[in-house]
């Protein structure tokens, strides 16, 4: 097993699997089609927006994107998506 940290529920599932208490199953063609359709819909970007940024902010975003090896537009889109999904949260200072 890898050195990843598992929470209590994940450990319980892994333990049950390793003891043979649960088995994996092969998904049906319908289930595979549904997963593929959901993935395609998730990845489809169907709206274009224009925003104005401070030059300093844009340069910072471009630098971070370069470090990650991705286009800066992809980084901006990813950050917005993470914020909307609640995975990227604001922190209060002061």
CSV table of C-alpha atoms in Angstrom, one decimal:
chain,number,residue,atom,x,y,z
A,1,UNK,CA,0.0,0.0,0.0
A,2,UNK,CA,1.1,3.6,-0.7
A,3,UNK,CA,1.9,6.1,2.1
A,4,UNK,CA,-1.3,8.1,1.6
A,5,UNK,CA,-3.3,9.1,4.7
A,6,UNK,CA,-6.7,7.5,4.9
A,7,UNK,CA,-9.6,8.7,7.1
A,8,UNK,CA,-11.5,6.4,9.4
A,9,UNK,CA,-14.1,5.5,6.7
A,10,UNK,CA,-11.5,4.9,4.0
A,11,UNK,CA,-9.5,2.6,6.4
A,12,UNK,CA,-12.7,0.7,7.2
A,13,UNK,CA,-13.4,0.2,3.5
A,14,UNK,CA,-9.9,-0.9,2.7
A,15,UNK,CA,-9.8,-3.3,5.6
A,16,UNK,CA,-13.1,-4.9,4.5
A,17,UNK,CA,-11.8,-5.2,0.9
A,18,UNK,CA,-8.5,-6.8,2.0
A,19,UNK,CA,-10.4,-9.3,4.2
A,20,UNK,CA,-12.6,-10.2,1.3
A,21,UNK,CA,-15.8,-8.8,2.8
A,22,UNK,CA,-16.5,-6.7,-0.2
A,23,UNK,CA,-15.8,-7.3,-3.8
A,24,UNK,CA,-15.5,-5.0,-6.8
A,25,UNK,CA,-17.8,-5.4,-9.7
A,26,UNK,CA,-17.6,-4.7,-13.4
A,27,UNK,CA,-19.8,-1.8,-14.4
A,28,UNK,CA,-22.5,-2.3,-17.0
A,29,UNK,CA,-22.3,-0.7,-20.5
A,30,UNK,CA,-25.1,1.7,-19.3
A,31,UNK,CA,-23.2,2.7,-16.2
A,32,UNK,CA,-20.0,3.3,-18.3
A,33,UNK,CA,-22.0,5.4,-20.8
A,34,UNK,CA,-23.4,7.5,-17.9
A,35,UNK,CA,-20.0,8.1,-16.4
A,36,UNK,CA,-18.5,9.1,-19.7
A,37,UNK,CA,-21.4,11.5,-20.4
A,38,UNK,CA,-21.1,13.0,-16.9
A,39,UNK,CA,-17.3,13.5,-17.4
A,40,UNK,CA,-17.8,15.1,-20.8
A,41,UNK,CA,-20.4,17.5,-19.3
A,42,UNK,CA,-18.1,18.3,-16.4
A,43,UNK,CA,-15.2,19.1,-18.6
A,44,UNK,CA,-17.2,21.1,-21.3
A,45,UNK,CA,-16.7,24.8,-21.0
A,46,UNK,CA,-19.5,26.4,-22.7
A,47,UNK,CA,-19.4,30.1,-21.6
A,48,UNK,CA,-16.8,32.7,-22.4
A,49,UNK,CA,-16.3,35.7,-20.0
A,50,UNK,CA,-14.1,38.8,-20.1
A,51,UNK,CA,-12.6,40.1,-16.9
A,52,UNK,CA,-10.2,42.9,-16.1
A,53,UNK,CA,-7.3,42.2,-13.8
A,54,UNK,CA,-4.6,44.3,-12.2
A,55,UNK,CA,-1.4,43.8,-14.2
A,56,UNK,CA,0.4,42.6,-11.0
A,57,UNK,CA,-2.3,39.9,-10.4
A,58,UNK,CA,-2.2,38.7,-14.0
A,59,UNK,CA,1.6,38.4,-13.9
A,60,UNK,CA,1.3,36.5,-10.7
A,61,UNK,CA,-1.2,34.1,-12.1
A,62,UNK,CA,0.9,33.6,-15.2
A,63,UNK,CA,3.9,32.9,-13.1
A,64,UNK,CA,2.0,30.3,-11.0
A,65,UNK,CA,0.6,28.7,-14.1
A,66,UNK,CA,4.1,28.4,-15.6
A,67,UNK,CA,5.3,26.7,-12.5
A,68,UNK,CA,2.4,24.2,-12.8
A,69,UNK,CA,3.0,23.8,-16.5
A,70,UNK,CA,-0.5,24.8,-17.5
A,71,UNK,CA,-2.0,27.7,-19.4
A,72,UNK,CA,-2.9,30.7,-17.2
A,73,UNK,CA,-6.5,30.6,-18.4
A,74,UNK,CA,-6.8,27.0,-17.2
A,75,UNK,CA,-5.5,28.0,-13.8
A,76,UNK,CA,-8.0,30.9,-13.5
A,77,UNK,CA,-10.8,28.6,-14.5
A,78,UNK,CA,-9.7,25.9,-12.1
A,79,UNK,CA,-9.5,28.4,-9.2
A,80,UNK,CA,-13.0,29.7,-10.0
A,81,UNK,CA,-14.3,26.1,-10.1
A,82,UNK,CA,-12.7,25.2,-6.8
A,83,UNK,CA,-14.1,28.3,-5.2
A,84,UNK,CA,-17.7,27.6,-6.5
A,85,UNK,CA,-17.4,24.0,-5.3
A,86,UNK,CA,-16.3,25.1,-1.8
A,87,UNK,CA,-12.8,23.6,-2.2
A,88,UNK,CA,-11.1,27.0,-2.3
A,89,UNK,CA,-12.3,29.2,0.6
A,90,UNK,CA,-11.6,32.7,1.8
A,91,UNK,CA,-9.7,33.2,5.0
A,92,UNK,CA,-10.5,36.1,7.3
A,93,UNK,CA,-7.5,38.2,8.4
A,94,UNK,CA,-7.2,40.7,11.1
